[in-house]
Amino acid sequence: MMMSLGQAVRNAIETENAAERFYAGLAKRTDDGDARRFLEDMSVQEAEHAESLERLIGKLDGDAPASADVDVSAVEAGPAWVVDASLGFADALRVAIENEDMAHQTYVQLGSSCQDPKVQSFFVEMAGAERKHAEQLADLLEATEALS
């Protein structure tokens, strides 16, 4: 698939927006205060990522499509095992790790499907950022479980 850098950035924006909606929705469904605050913070971080990408797309020369051309619904749906409204903090971390891993895979797949080196590089950077988020969350989960 031949994807412009503008389309790549738009797809990333929609992916980040989907993650923001996922975390916000999950925060509303949990009864655990720590988990709710953590998920709300994750939602804000995803919105900030999307805003940063919006600023980037604004700098592109006329190459700013209005919508994504990929399906981001899997990101918004989150992991299939998340059905319980009473998630605790450790489970909220597990959800976030799984979601960040899914975002990482999404960006890897998008990058590998592009021929333009600039677009590939963009997606490699996005995938790396998502991988780093997952690793940081895994470290936090490990510390949280050690305290239990």
Coordinates of N, CA and C in Angstrom, one line a residue:
M1 N 0.9 -1.2 0.0 CA 0.0 0.0 0.0 C 0.9 1.2 0.0
M2 N 0.6 2.2 -0.9 CA 1.4 3.4 -0.9 C 0.6 4.4 0.0
M3 N 1.2 4.8 1.0 CA 0.6 5.7 2.0 C 1.5 7.0 2.1
S4 N 0.9 8.1 2.0 CA 1.6 9.4 2.2 C 1.9 9.6 3.7
L5 N 2.9 10.4 4.0 CA 3.2 10.8 5.4 C 2.0 11.4 6.0
G6 N 1.3 12.2 5.3 CA 0.1 12.9 5.9 C -1.0 11.8 6.3
Q7 N -1.2 10.8 5.4 CA -2.1 9.8 5.8 C -1.6 8.9 6.9
A8 N -0.3 8.7 7.0 CA 0.2 7.9 8.1 C 0.0 8.6 9.4
V9 N 0.2 9.9 9.4 CA 0.0 10.7 10.6 C -1.4 10.7 11.0
R10 N -2.3 10.9 10.0 CA -3.8 10.9 10.3 C -4.2 9.6 10.9
N11 N -3.7 8.5 10.4 CA -4.0 7.1 10.9 C -3.5 7.0 12.4
A12 N -2.3 7.6 12.6 CA -1.8 7.5 14.0 C -2.7 8.4 14.9
I13 N -3.1 9.5 14.5 CA -4.0 10.4 15.3 C -5.3 9.6 15.6
E14 N -5.9 8.9 14.6 CA -7.1 8.2 14.9 C -6.8 7.0 15.9
T15 N -5.7 6.4 15.8 CA -5.3 5.3 16.7 C -5.2 5.9 18.1
E16 N -4.5 7.0 18.3 CA -4.4 7.6 19.6 C -5.8 8.0 20.1
N17 N -6.6 8.6 19.3 CA -8.0 9.0 19.7 C -8.8 7.8 20.2
A18 N -8.6 6.7 19.5 CA -9.3 5.4 19.8 C -8.8 4.9 21.2
A19 N -7.5 5.0 21.4 CA -7.0 4.6 22.7 C -7.5 5.5 23.8
E20 N -7.6 6.8 23.5 CA -8.1 7.8 24.5 C -9.5 7.4 24.9
R21 N -10.3 7.1 23.9 CA -11.7 6.7 24.2 C -11.8 5.4 25.0
F22 N -10.9 4.5 24.7 CA -10.9 3.2 25.4 C -10.6 3.4 26.9
Y23 N -9.5 4.1 27.2 CA -9.2 4.3 28.6 C -10.2 5.1 29.3
A24 N -10.8 6.2 28.7 CA -11.8 7.0 29.3 C -13.0 6.1 29.6
G25 N -13.4 5.3 28.7 CA -14.6 4.4 28.9 C -14.3 3.4 30.0
L26 N -13.1 2.8 30.0 CA -12.8 1.8 31.1 C -12.8 2.5 32.4
A27 N -12.2 3.7 32.5 CA -12.2 4.5 33.8 C -13.6 4.7 34.3
K28 N -14.5 4.9 33.5 CA -15.9 5.1 33.9 C -16.5 3.8 34.5
R29 N -16.0 2.7 34.0 CA -16.6 1.4 34.4 C -16.0 0.7 35.6
T30 N -14.9 1.3 36.1 CA -14.2 0.6 37.2 C -14.7 1.3 38.6
D31 N -14.7 0.5 39.6 CA -15.1 0.9 40.9 C -13.9 1.3 41.8
D32 N -12.7 0.9 41.3 CA -11.5 1.1 42.1 C -10.9 2.5 41.8
G33 N -10.8 3.3 42.9 CA -10.3 4.7 42.7 C -9.0 4.8 42.1
D34 N -8.0 4.0 42.6 CA -6.6 4.0 42.0 C -6.7 3.7 40.5
A35 N -7.4 2.6 40.2 CA -7.5 2.2 38.8 C -8.1 3.3 37.9
R36 N -9.2 3.9 38.5 CA -9.9 4.9 37.7 C -9.0 6.1 37.5
R37 N -8.2 6.6 38.5 CA -7.3 7.7 38.3 C -6.2 7.3 37.3
F38 N -5.7 6.1 37.4 CA -4.7 5.7 36.4 C -5.2 5.7 35.0
L39 N -6.4 5.1 34.8 CA -7.0 5.0 33.5 C -7.3 6.4 32.9
E40 N -7.8 7.3 33.8 CA -8.1 8.6 33.4 C -6.8 9.3 32.9
D41 N -5.7 9.1 33.6 CA -4.4 9.6 33.2 C -3.9 9.1 31.9
M42 N -4.1 7.8 31.7 CA -3.8 7.2 30.4 C -4.6 7.8 29.3
S43 N -5.9 8.1 29.6 CA -6.7 8.7 28.6 C -6.2 10.1 28.2
V44 N -5.8 10.8 29.2 CA -5.2 12.2 29.0 C -3.9 12.1 28.2
Q45 N -3.1 11.1 28.5 CA -1.8 10.9 27.8 C -2.1 10.6 26.3
E46 N -3.1 9.8 26.0 CA -3.4 9.4 24.6 C -3.9 10.6 23.9
A47 N -4.7 11.5 24.6 CA -5.2 12.7 23.9 C -4.1 13.6 23.6
E48 N -3.1 13.7 24.5 CA -2.0 14.6 24.3 C -1.1 14.1 23.1
H49 N -1.0 12.7 23.0 CA -0.3 12.2 21.8 C -1.0 12.6 20.5
A50 N -2.3 12.5 20.5 CA -3.1 12.9 19.3 C -2.9 14.4 19.0
E51 N -2.9 15.2 20.1 CA -2.7 16.7 19.9 C -1.3 17.0 19.3
S52 N -0.3 16.2 19.8 CA 1.0 16.4 19.2 C 1.1 16.1 17.8
L53 N 0.4 15.0 17.4 CA 0.4 14.5 16.0 C -0.4 15.5 15.2
E54 N -1.5 16.1 15.8 CA -2.3 17.1 15.0 C -1.4 18.3 14.7
R55 N -0.5 18.7 15.6 CA 0.4 19.8 15.3 C 1.4 19.4 14.2
L56 N 1.8 18.2 14.2 CA 2.7 17.7 13.2 C 2.0 17.7 11.8
I57 N 0.8 17.2 11.8 CA 0.1 17.2 10.5 C -0.2 18.6 10.0
G58 N -0.3 19.6 10.9 CA -0.5 20.9 10.5 C 0.7 21.5 9.8
K59 N 1.9 20.9 10.0 CA 3.1 21.4 9.4 C 3.4 20.8 8.0
L60 N 2.6 19.8 7.6 CA 2.8 19.1 6.3 C 2.3 20.0 5.2
D61 N 2.9 20.0 4.1 CA 2.6 20.8 3.0 C 1.4 20.2 2.2
G62 N 0.2 20.6 2.6 CA -1.0 20.2 1.8 C -1.3 18.8 1.8
D63 N -0.7 18.0 2.7 CA -0.9 16.5 2.7 C -1.5 16.2 4.0
A64 N -2.8 16.7 4.3 CA -3.4 16.4 5.5 C -4.8 15.9 5.3
P65 N -5.0 14.6 5.1 CA -6.3 14.1 4.9 C -7.2 14.2 6.2
A66 N -8.5 14.2 6.0 CA -9.4 14.5 7.1 C -9.7 13.3 7.9
S67 N -9.5 12.1 7.4 CA -9.8 10.9 8.1 C -8.8 9.8 7.9
A68 N -8.9 8.8 8.8 CA -8.0 7.6 8.6 C -8.5 6.7 7.5
D69 N -7.6 6.0 7.0 CA -7.9 5.0 5.9 C -7.7 3.6 6.4
V70 N -7.5 3.4 7.8 CA -7.4 2.1 8.4 C -8.4 2.0 9.5
D71 N -8.7 0.8 9.8 CA -9.7 0.5 10.9 C -9.0 0.5 12.3
V72 N -9.4 1.4 13.1 CA -8.8 1.5 14.5 C -9.7 1.0 15.6
S73 N -10.8 0.3 15.2 CA -11.7 -0.1 16.2 C -11.2 -1.1 17.2
A74 N -10.2 -1.9 16.8 CA -9.6 -2.9 17.7 C -8.9 -2.2 18.9
V75 N -8.3 -1.0 18.6 CA -7.7 -0.3 19.7 C -8.7 0.2 20.7
E76 N -9.8 0.7 20.1 CA -10.9 1.3 21.0 C -11.5 0.2 21.8
A77 N -11.7 -1.0 21.2 CA -12.3 -2.1 21.9 C -11.4 -2.6 23.1
G78 N -10.1 -2.6 22.9 CA -9.2 -3.1 23.9 C -9.2 -4.6 24.0
P79 N -8.5 -5.1 24.9 CA -8.4 -6.6 25.1 C -9.7 -7.2 25.3
A80 N -9.9 -8.4 24.7 CA -11.2 -9.1 24.8 C -11.6 -9.6 26.2
W81 N -10.6 -9.8 27.0 CA -10.9 -10.3 28.4 C -11.4 -9.2 29.3
V82 N -11.4 -7.9 28.9 CA -11.9 -6.9 29.8 C -13.4 -6.8 29.7
V83 N -14.0 -7.3 30.7 CA -15.5 -7.3 30.7 C -16.0 -6.9 32.1
D84 N -15.1 -6.9 33.1 CA -15.5 -6.7 34.5 C -15.3 -5.2 34.8
A85 N -16.4 -4.6 35.4 CA -16.3 -3.2 35.8 C -15.5 -3.0 37.1
S86 N -15.2 -4.0 37.8 CA -14.5 -3.9 39.0 C -13.0 -4.2 38.9
L87 N -12.4 -3.7 37.9 CA -11.0 -3.9 37.7 C -10.2 -3.2 38.9
G88 N -9.2 -3.9 39.4 CA -8.3 -3.2 40.3 C -7.2 -2.6 39.6
F89 N -6.3 -2.0 40.4 CA -5.2 -1.2 39.8 C -4.3 -2.2 38.9
A90 N -3.9 -3.3 39.5 CA -3.1 -4.3 38.7 C -3.7 -4.7 37.4
D91 N -5.0 -5.0 37.4 CA -5.7 -5.3 36.2 C -5.7 -4.1 35.2
A92 N -5.9 -2.9 35.7 CA -5.9 -1.8 34.9 C -4.5 -1.6 34.2
L93 N -3.4 -1.9 34.9 CA -2.1 -1.9 34.3 C -2.0 -3.0 33.3
R94 N -2.5 -4.2 33.5 CA -2.5 -5.3 32.5 C -3.2 -4.9 31.3
V95 N -4.4 -4.2 31.4 CA -5.1 -3.7 30.3 C -4.3 -2.7 29.5
A96 N -3.7 -1.8 30.2 CA -2.9 -0.8 29.5 C -1.7 -1.4 28.8
I97 N -1.0 -2.4 29.4 CA 0.1 -3.1 28.7 C -0.4 -3.7 27.5
E98 N -1.5 -4.4 27.5 CA -2.0 -5.1 26.4 C -2.4 -4.1 25.3
N99 N -3.0 -3.0 25.7 CA -3.4 -2.0 24.7 C -2.2 -1.4 24.0
E100 N -1.1 -1.1 24.8 CA 0.1 -0.5 24.3 C 0.8 -1.5 23.3
D101 N 0.7 -2.8 23.7 CA 1.3 -3.9 22.8 C 0.5 -3.9 21.5
M102 N -0.8 -3.8 21.6 CA -1.6 -3.8 20.4 C -1.3 -2.6 19.5
A103 N -1.1 -1.4 20.1 CA -0.8 -0.2 19.4 C 0.6 -0.4 18.7
H104 N 1.5 -1.0 19.4 CA 2.9 -1.3 18.9 C 2.7 -2.1 17.6
Q105 N 2.0 -3.2 17.7 CA 1.8 -4.1 16.6 C 1.1 -3.4 15.4
T106 N 0.1 -2.5 15.7 CA -0.5 -1.7 14.7 C 0.5 -0.9 13.9
Y107 N 1.3 -0.2 14.6 CA 2.3 0.7 14.0 C 3.3 -0.1 13.2
V108 N 3.8 -1.3 13.7 CA 4.7 -2.2 13.0 C 4.1 -2.6 11.7
Q109 N 2.8 -3.0 11.7 CA 2.1 -3.5 10.5 C 2.0 -2.4 9.5
L110 N 1.6 -1.2 10.0 CA 1.4 -0.1 9.1 C 2.8 0.3 8.4
G111 N 3.8 0.3 9.2 CA 5.1 0.6 8.7 C 5.6 -0.4 7.6
S112 N 5.4 -1.7 7.9 CA 5.8 -2.7 7.0 C 5.0 -2.7 5.7
S113 N 3.8 -2.1 5.7 CA 3.0 -2.1 4.5 C 3.3 -0.9 3.6
C114 N 4.2 0.0 4.0 CA 4.5 1.2 3.3 C 5.8 1.1 2.6
Q115 N 5.9 1.7 1.4 CA 7.1 1.7 0.7 C 8.0 3.0 0.8
D116 N 7.3 4.1 1.2 CA 8.0 5.4 1.4 C 8.9 5.3 2.7
P117 N 10.2 5.5 2.6 CA 11.0 5.4 3.8 C 10.7 6.4 4.9
K118 N 10.2 7.6 4.5 CA 9.8 8.6 5.6 C 8.6 8.0 6.3
V119 N 7.6 7.4 5.6 CA 6.5 6.9 6.3 C 6.9 5.7 7.2
Q120 N 7.7 4.8 6.6 CA 8.2 3.7 7.4 C 8.9 4.2 8.7
S121 N 9.8 5.2 8.6 CA 10.5 5.7 9.7 C 9.5 6.3 10.7
F122 N 8.5 7.0 10.3 CA 7.5 7.5 11.2 C 6.9 6.4 12.0
F123 N 6.4 5.3 11.3 CA 5.8 4.2 12.0 C 6.7 3.5 13.0
V124 N 8.0 3.4 12.6 CA 9.0 2.7 13.4 C 9.1 3.5 14.7
E125 N 9.2 4.8 14.6 CA 9.2 5.7 15.8 C 8.0 5.5 16.7
M126 N 6.8 5.5 16.1 CA 5.6 5.3 16.8 C 5.6 4.0 17.5
A127 N 6.0 2.9 16.8 CA 6.0 1.6 17.4 C 7.0 1.6 18.6
G128 N 8.1 2.2 18.4 CA 9.1 2.2 19.5 C 8.5 2.9 20.7
A129 N 7.8 4.0 20.5 CA 7.2 4.8 21.7 C 6.2 3.9 22.4
E130 N 5.4 3.2 21.6 CA 4.4 2.3 22.2 C 5.0 1.2 23.0
R131 N 6.1 0.6 22.4 CA 6.8 -0.5 23.1 C 7.4 0.1 24.4
K132 N 7.9 1.3 24.4 CA 8.5 1.9 25.6 C 7.4 2.0 26.7
H133 N 6.2 2.5 26.3 CA 5.1 2.7 27.2 C 4.8 1.3 27.8
A134 N 4.7 0.3 27.0 CA 4.4 -1.1 27.6 C 5.4 -1.5 28.6
E135 N 6.7 -1.3 28.3 CA 7.7 -1.7 29.2 C 7.7 -0.9 30.5
Q136 N 7.4 0.4 30.4 CA 7.2 1.2 31.7 C 6.1 0.7 32.5
L137 N 5.0 0.4 31.8 CA 3.8 -0.1 32.5 C 4.1 -1.5 33.1
A138 N 4.8 -2.3 32.4 CA 5.2 -3.7 33.0 C 6.0 -3.5 34.2
D139 N 7.0 -2.5 34.2 CA 7.8 -2.3 35.4 C 6.9 -1.8 36.6
L140 N 5.9 -1.0 36.3 CA 5.0 -0.5 37.3 C 4.2 -1.7 37.9
L141 N 3.7 -2.5 37.0 CA 2.9 -3.7 37.4 C 3.8 -4.6 38.3
E142 N 5.0 -4.8 37.9 CA 5.9 -5.7 38.7 C 6.1 -5.1 40.1
A143 N 6.3 -3.8 40.2 CA 6.5 -3.1 41.5 C 5.2 -3.2 42.3
T144 N 4.0 -3.0 41.6 CA 2.8 -3.1 42.3 C 2.5 -4.4 42.9
E145 N 2.8 -5.5 42.1 CA 2.6 -6.8 42.6 C 3.6 -7.2 43.7
A146 N 4.8 -6.6 43.7 CA 5.7 -6.9 44.7 C 5.3 -6.3 46.1
L147 N 4.5 -5.3 46.0 CA 4.0 -4.7 47.3 C 2.7 -5.4 47.8
S148 N 2.1 -6.3 47.0 CA 0.9 -7.0 47.4 C 1.2 -8.1 48.3

